[in-house]
CSV table of C-alpha atoms in Angstrom, one decimal:
chain,number,residue,atom,x,y,z
I,1,MET,CA,6.8,-0.2,-0.8
I,2,ALA,CA,4.3,-2.5,-2.8
I,3,PHE,CA,2.3,-5.2,-1.2
I,4,THR,CA,0.1,-8.0,-2.0
I,5,SER,CA,-2.5,-9.8,0.1
I,6,LEU,CA,-3.9,-13.2,0.4
I,7,VAL,CA,-7.7,-13.2,1.2
I,8,LEU,CA,-9.1,-16.5,2.4
I,9,GLU,CA,-12.4,-17.4,4.0
I,10,VAL,CA,-12.4,-20.2,6.5
I,11,PRO,CA,-14.8,-21.4,9.5
I,12,SER,CA,-14.5,-19.0,12.4
I,13,ALA,CA,-13.2,-21.9,14.5
I,14,ASP,CA,-10.2,-22.2,12.3
I,15,ALA,CA,-9.4,-18.6,12.0
I,16,GLU,CA,-7.0,-18.2,15.0
I,17,ASN,CA,-5.0,-21.2,14.1
I,18,LEU,CA,-4.7,-20.5,10.4
I,19,SER,CA,-3.7,-16.8,11.4
I,20,ASP,CA,-0.9,-17.9,13.6
I,21,ALA,CA,0.2,-20.3,10.9
I,22,LEU,CA,0.2,-17.6,8.3
I,23,LEU,CA,2.4,-15.3,10.4
I,24,GLU,CA,4.7,-18.2,11.1
I,25,ALA,CA,5.0,-19.0,7.4
I,26,GLY,CA,6.1,-15.4,6.7
I,27,ALA,CA,3.1,-13.2,6.3
I,28,TRP,CA,3.8,-9.7,7.7
I,29,SER,CA,0.5,-9.3,9.4
I,30,VAL,CA,-3.0,-11.1,9.3
I,31,THR,CA,-6.3,-9.2,9.8
I,32,CYS,CA,-9.6,-11.3,10.6
I,33,GLU,CA,-13.1,-10.2,10.1
I,34,ASP,CA,-16.5,-11.9,10.2
I,35,ALA,CA,-17.5,-13.1,6.8
I,36,GLY,CA,-21.2,-14.0,7.9
I,37,GLU,CA,-22.5,-17.3,6.8
I,38,ARG,CA,-22.1,-19.0,3.3
I,39,SER,CA,-23.6,-21.8,1.6
I,40,ALA,CA,-21.7,-25.1,1.1
I,41,SER,CA,-20.9,-24.1,-2.5
I,42,GLY,CA,-19.6,-20.7,-1.7
I,43,LEU,CA,-22.6,-19.1,-3.4
I,44,SER,CA,-25.3,-16.8,-1.8
I,45,HIS,CA,-28.3,-17.3,-4.3
I,46,PRO,CA,-31.6,-17.9,-2.6
I,47,ASP,CA,-31.9,-21.1,-4.6
I,48,MET,CA,-29.1,-22.6,-2.7
I,49,ALA,CA,-30.7,-22.0,0.7
I,50,ARG,CA,-31.2,-25.7,1.4
I,51,GLN,CA,-27.5,-26.4,0.9
I,52,ALA,CA,-26.4,-23.5,3.3
I,53,ASP,CA,-23.6,-24.0,5.8
I,54,PRO,CA,-24.9,-22.3,9.0
I,55,SER,CA,-21.6,-22.2,10.5
I,56,PRO,CA,-19.9,-18.6,10.9
I,57,ARG,CA,-17.1,-17.9,8.6
I,58,ALA,CA,-14.1,-15.6,8.9
I,59,ARG,CA,-12.3,-13.6,6.3
I,60,LEU,CA,-8.4,-13.7,6.8
I,61,THR,CA,-6.2,-11.2,4.9
I,62,ALA,CA,-2.6,-11.9,5.0
I,63,LEU,CA,-0.2,-8.9,4.0
I,64,CYS,CA,2.9,-9.9,2.1
I,65,GLY,CA,5.5,-8.3,0.0
I,66,THR,CA,5.7,-8.6,-3.6
I,67,GLN,CA,8.9,-10.6,-3.3
I,68,HIS,CA,7.0,-13.3,-1.5
I,69,ASP,CA,6.1,-16.7,-2.9
I,70,THR,CA,2.5,-16.6,-1.9
I,71,GLU,CA,1.8,-20.2,-3.2
I,72,GLN,CA,4.6,-21.4,-0.9
I,73,LEU,CA,3.5,-19.2,1.9
I,74,LEU,CA,0.0,-20.8,1.8
I,75,ARG,CA,1.4,-24.3,1.5
I,76,CYS,CA,3.5,-23.8,4.5
I,77,ALA,CA,0.5,-22.4,6.5
I,78,ARG,CA,-1.4,-25.4,5.6
I,79,GLU,CA,1.1,-27.6,6.8
I,80,ILE,CA,1.7,-25.8,10.0
I,81,SER,CA,-1.9,-25.5,10.8
I,82,GLY,CA,-3.3,-28.8,9.4
I,83,ILE,CA,-6.2,-26.6,7.8
I,84,ASN,CA,-6.9,-27.3,4.2
I,85,VAL,CA,-7.7,-24.1,2.6
I,86,ARG,CA,-9.1,-24.9,-0.9
I,87,SER,CA,-8.9,-21.4,-2.4
I,88,CYS,CA,-7.7,-18.0,-1.9
I,89,GLU,CA,-7.7,-14.6,-3.7
I,90,LEU,CA,-4.5,-12.7,-4.4
I,91,ARG,CA,-4.8,-9.0,-4.4
I,92,ARG,CA,-2.6,-6.0,-5.3
I,93,VAL,CA,-2.7,-3.7,-2.3
I,94,PRO,CA,-2.1,0.0,-2.7
I,95,ASP,CA,0.5,1.8,-0.4
I,96,GLU,CA,-0.7,3.0,2.9
I,97,ASP,CA,0.6,3.3,6.4
I,98,TRP,CA,0.9,-0.3,7.4
I,99,VAL,CA,2.9,0.6,10.5
I,100,ALA,CA,-0.1,2.7,11.7
I,101,ARG,CA,-2.5,-0.3,10.9
I,102,SER,CA,-0.4,-2.9,12.7
I,103,ARG,CA,-0.1,-0.7,15.7
I,104,LYS,CA,-3.9,-0.7,16.0
I,105,GLU,CA,-4.0,-4.5,15.9
I,106,PHE,CA,-1.1,-5.3,18.2
I,107,GLY,CA,-1.8,-4.5,21.9
I,108,PRO,CA,-0.2,-5.8,25.2
I,109,ILE,CA,-0.2,-9.6,25.5
I,110,ARG,CA,-0.5,-11.4,28.9
I,111,VAL,CA,1.9,-14.3,29.1
I,112,SER,CA,1.3,-15.4,32.7
I,113,ALA,CA,0.2,-13.7,35.8
I,114,THR,CA,3.6,-11.9,36.1
I,115,VAL,CA,4.5,-11.4,32.6
I,116,TRP,CA,3.4,-9.2,29.6
I,117,ILE,CA,4.6,-8.5,26.1
I,118,VAL,CA,4.1,-4.7,25.7
I,119,PRO,CA,4.6,-2.6,22.2
I,120,SER,CA,6.3,0.5,22.5
I,121,TRP,CA,3.3,2.6,21.8
I,122,HIS,CA,1.3,1.2,24.8
I,123,SER,CA,1.8,1.7,28.5
I,124,ALA,CA,2.4,-1.3,30.6
I,125,PRO,CA,-1.0,-2.6,32.0
I,126,GLU,CA,0.9,-3.7,35.1
I,127,PRO,CA,4.2,-1.7,35.7
I,128,SER,CA,5.2,-4.0,38.6
I,129,ALA,CA,4.9,-7.1,36.3
I,130,ILE,CA,7.9,-8.5,34.2
I,131,ASN,CA,7.3,-6.4,30.8
I,132,LEU,CA,9.0,-7.3,27.7
I,133,ALA,CA,9.1,-4.4,25.2
I,134,LEU,CA,8.6,-5.9,21.9
I,135,ASP,CA,7.3,-4.3,18.7
I,136,PRO,CA,6.0,-6.6,15.7
I,137,GLY,CA,8.6,-6.8,12.9
I,138,LEU,CA,9.5,-9.4,10.3
I,139,ALA,CA,11.1,-11.9,12.7
I,140,PHE,CA,8.8,-14.6,14.3
I,141,GLY,CA,8.2,-14.3,17.9
I,142,THR,CA,6.0,-11.6,19.1
I,143,GLY,CA,4.1,-13.5,21.8
I,144,SER,CA,1.0,-13.8,19.7
I,145,HIS,CA,1.5,-17.4,18.9
I,146,ALA,CA,0.8,-20.2,21.5
I,147,SER,CA,4.3,-21.9,20.8
I,148,THR,CA,6.1,-18.8,21.9
I,149,ARG,CA,3.7,-18.3,25.0
I,150,LEU,CA,4.4,-21.7,26.0
I,151,CYS,CA,8.2,-21.3,25.7
I,152,LEU,CA,7.9,-18.1,27.8
I,153,GLN,CA,5.8,-19.8,30.5
I,154,TRP,CA,8.3,-22.7,30.7
I,155,LEU,CA,11.3,-20.3,31.0
I,156,GLU,CA,9.6,-18.4,33.8
I,157,ARG,CA,9.1,-21.7,35.7
I,158,SER,CA,12.7,-23.1,34.9
I,159,ILE,CA,15.0,-20.0,35.4
I,160,ALA,CA,16.3,-20.1,39.0
I,161,GLY,CA,19.0,-17.6,38.5
I,162,GLY,CA,22.3,-17.5,37.1
I,163,GLU,CA,21.9,-19.8,34.3
I,164,THR,CA,23.4,-19.8,30.9
I,165,VAL,CA,20.6,-19.9,28.2
I,166,LEU,CA,20.8,-20.8,24.4
I,167,ASP,CA,18.0,-19.7,22.5
I,168,TYR,CA,18.2,-21.5,19.0
I,169,GLY,CA,16.2,-20.2,16.2
I,170,CYS,CA,15.8,-17.0,18.1
I,171,GLY,CA,13.7,-14.9,15.8
I,172,SER,CA,13.0,-11.8,17.5
I,173,GLY,CA,15.0,-12.8,20.3
I,174,ILE,CA,12.0,-12.8,22.9
I,175,LEU,CA,13.1,-15.9,24.7
I,176,ALA,CA,16.6,-14.9,25.2
I,177,ILE,CA,15.5,-11.5,26.5
I,178,ALA,CA,13.1,-13.1,28.8
I,179,ALA,CA,15.4,-15.4,30.2
I,180,MET,CA,17.5,-12.5,31.3
I,181,LYS,CA,14.7,-10.7,32.9
I,182,PHE,CA,13.8,-14.0,34.8
I,183,GLY,CA,17.4,-14.0,36.2
I,184,ALA,CA,19.7,-15.8,33.8
I,185,ALA,CA,23.4,-14.7,33.8
I,186,ARG,CA,23.8,-15.1,30.2
I,187,ALA,CA,21.6,-15.5,27.2
I,188,VAL,CA,22.8,-16.3,23.7
I,189,GLY,CA,20.4,-16.4,20.5
I,190,VAL,CA,21.2,-18.1,17.2
I,191,ASP,CA,19.3,-17.7,13.9
I,192,ILE,CA,19.8,-18.5,10.3
I,193,ASP,CA,18.4,-15.2,9.2
I,194,PRO,CA,20.6,-12.1,9.5
I,195,ASP,CA,17.7,-9.8,9.6
I,196,ALA,CA,16.2,-11.5,12.7
I,197,VAL,CA,19.8,-11.3,14.4
I,198,ALA,CA,19.6,-7.6,13.7
I,199,GLU,CA,16.1,-7.3,15.1
I,200,ALA,CA,16.9,-9.5,18.1
I,201,ARG,CA,19.7,-7.2,18.9
I,202,GLU,CA,17.5,-4.1,18.5
I,203,ASN,CA,15.0,-5.6,21.0
I,204,ALA,CA,17.4,-6.5,23.5
I,205,ARG,CA,18.8,-2.9,23.5
I,206,ARG,CA,15.2,-1.6,23.9
I,207,ASN,CA,14.8,-4.1,27.0
I,208,GLY,CA,18.1,-3.3,28.4
I,209,ALA,CA,19.1,-6.9,28.3
I,210,ALA,CA,22.6,-7.9,27.7
I,211,CYS,CA,22.1,-10.8,25.2
I,212,GLU,CA,24.4,-12.1,22.6
I,213,PHE,CA,22.8,-12.9,19.1
I,214,LEU,CA,24.7,-14.8,16.4
I,215,GLU,CA,24.0,-16.1,12.9
I,216,SER,CA,23.9,-19.8,12.9
I,217,SER,CA,27.1,-19.8,10.5
I,218,SER,CA,29.0,-18.6,13.7
I,219,PRO,CA,31.1,-21.1,15.7
I,220,LEU,CA,29.1,-22.1,18.9
I,221,THR,CA,30.9,-23.9,21.6
I,222,LEU,CA,28.4,-23.2,24.3
I,223,ALA,CA,27.6,-25.6,26.8
I,224,ALA,CA,24.4,-24.3,28.2
I,225,ASP,CA,22.3,-24.8,31.3
I,226,VAL,CA,19.1,-24.1,29.5
I,227,VAL,CA,18.3,-24.8,25.7
I,228,VAL,CA,15.2,-23.7,24.2
I,229,ALA,CA,14.3,-23.9,20.6
I,230,ASN,CA,10.8,-22.6,19.2
I,231,ILE,CA,10.9,-23.3,15.6
I,232,LEU,CA,9.1,-26.2,13.6
I,233,THR,CA,8.8,-30.1,13.9
I,234,ASN,CA,11.0,-31.0,10.9
I,235,PRO,CA,13.9,-28.7,11.8
I,236,LEU,CA,13.8,-29.7,15.4
I,237,LYS,CA,14.1,-33.5,14.2
I,238,ILE,CA,17.1,-32.6,12.1
I,239,LEU,CA,18.9,-30.5,14.9
I,240,ALA,CA,18.4,-33.1,17.7
I,241,PRO,CA,22.0,-34.1,18.0
I,242,ILE,CA,23.2,-30.6,17.7
I,243,LEU,CA,20.8,-29.1,20.3
I,244,ALA,CA,21.4,-32.0,22.6
I,245,SER,CA,25.1,-31.4,22.4
I,246,ARG,CA,24.7,-27.7,23.3
I,247,CYS,CA,23.1,-28.6,26.7
I,248,ARG,CA,25.1,-29.8,29.6
I,249,ARG,CA,24.2,-33.0,31.3
I,250,GLY,CA,21.8,-32.4,34.0
I,251,GLY,CA,20.5,-29.0,32.2
I,252,ARG,CA,17.0,-28.5,30.7
I,253,ILE,CA,15.7,-28.4,27.3
I,254,ALA,CA,12.5,-27.2,25.8
I,255,LEU,CA,11.3,-27.6,22.2
I,256,SER,CA,8.3,-25.9,20.8
I,257,GLY,CA,6.5,-25.1,17.6
I,258,ILE,CA,5.2,-28.7,17.5
I,259,LEU,CA,1.5,-29.6,16.7
I,260,LEU,CA,0.1,-32.2,19.1
I,261,GLU,CA,0.0,-34.9,16.6
I,262,GLN,CA,3.7,-34.5,15.8
I,263,ALA,CA,4.8,-34.6,19.4
I,264,ASP,CA,5.9,-38.4,19.4
I,265,GLU,CA,8.1,-37.8,16.2
I,266,VAL,CA,10.2,-35.1,18.1
I,267,ARG,CA,10.2,-37.1,21.4
I,268,ILE,CA,11.7,-40.2,19.5
I,269,CYS,CA,14.3,-38.1,17.9
I,270,TYR,CA,15.6,-36.6,21.4
I,271,ALA,CA,15.1,-39.9,23.4
I,272,PRO,CA,18.8,-40.7,23.5
I,273,TRP,CA,19.5,-37.6,25.3
I,274,VAL,CA,16.6,-36.2,27.0
I,275,ALA,CA,14.4,-37.5,29.7
I,276,PHE,CA,11.1,-35.9,28.9
I,277,GLU,CA,8.4,-34.6,31.4
I,278,ALA,CA,4.7,-34.1,30.8
I,279,PRO,CA,4.2,-31.6,27.9
I,280,ALA,CA,2.5,-28.2,28.1
I,281,GLY,CA,-0.1,-27.5,25.5
I,282,GLU,CA,-2.2,-24.7,24.0
I,283,GLY,CA,-4.5,-24.5,21.0
I,284,GLY,CA,-3.3,-27.8,19.5
I,285,TRP,CA,0.5,-26.9,20.0
I,286,VAL,CA,2.7,-28.5,22.6
I,287,CYS,CA,6.1,-27.6,24.1
I,288,LEU,CA,8.3,-30.7,25.1
I,289,SER,CA,10.7,-30.3,27.8
I,290,GLY,CA,13.0,-32.4,30.0
I,291,VAL,CA,16.5,-33.0,31.4
I,292,ARG,CA,19.7,-33.8,29.4
I,293,VAL,CA,20.9,-37.2,30.6
């Protein structure tokens, strides 16, 4: 398979958020390394020393397939992260074992005191914990992004046992799978991408979770006790009437994939149907949750 990569240099303080945004925008993997210090002009000539920017820099390399529109991917990552990357370098990447490389970079992720996400090639750090077996793939939702962790933490707090759960925009299926492990009686995941639906089904099989996964074109008449949607601000705003209608009155709803400065926009769209509680946040991302009225 042929690959291309986007190589970007950013202040180290922006590296994590931009890495997450590149993955959410569709990059297959992102690696980060120290790029040292650079001058304000991007040059390292001694004559530029007085203009040097002493802040540490990071070099991000985003792996993409040749079918990716890299300009669109970068625009999307800028919009998601709010980080203005002025330039980047596009490189052709020779074939190599990218599965082996990604395995080196993806280890167990602690979600909470009792929940871990564990790739198949690792043993569980805490066998007695709730361990979600999930390998990185092409669908969003490996637990490395703050918005996914916020949803998992919310589900852990909210599932009392026996609920019907709808995971809209399910990606890898991680939220529906987690809901079943937390005690839900039924979990249904919906996604627009058929590849994501197929991957979610495989992840559910790997975890022994009896989830149902559907493409968004399939009829959905579910009235769920719990609705969770970890997507992006604009789709969440558009989907407000649909998601609200799929949650029973008195049920609970959580919305994530929202930047802090966008939270009020989403809250306003759902205000006719949802009484919101105080939001949870991490790294500039928020999860809005409340009760369907």
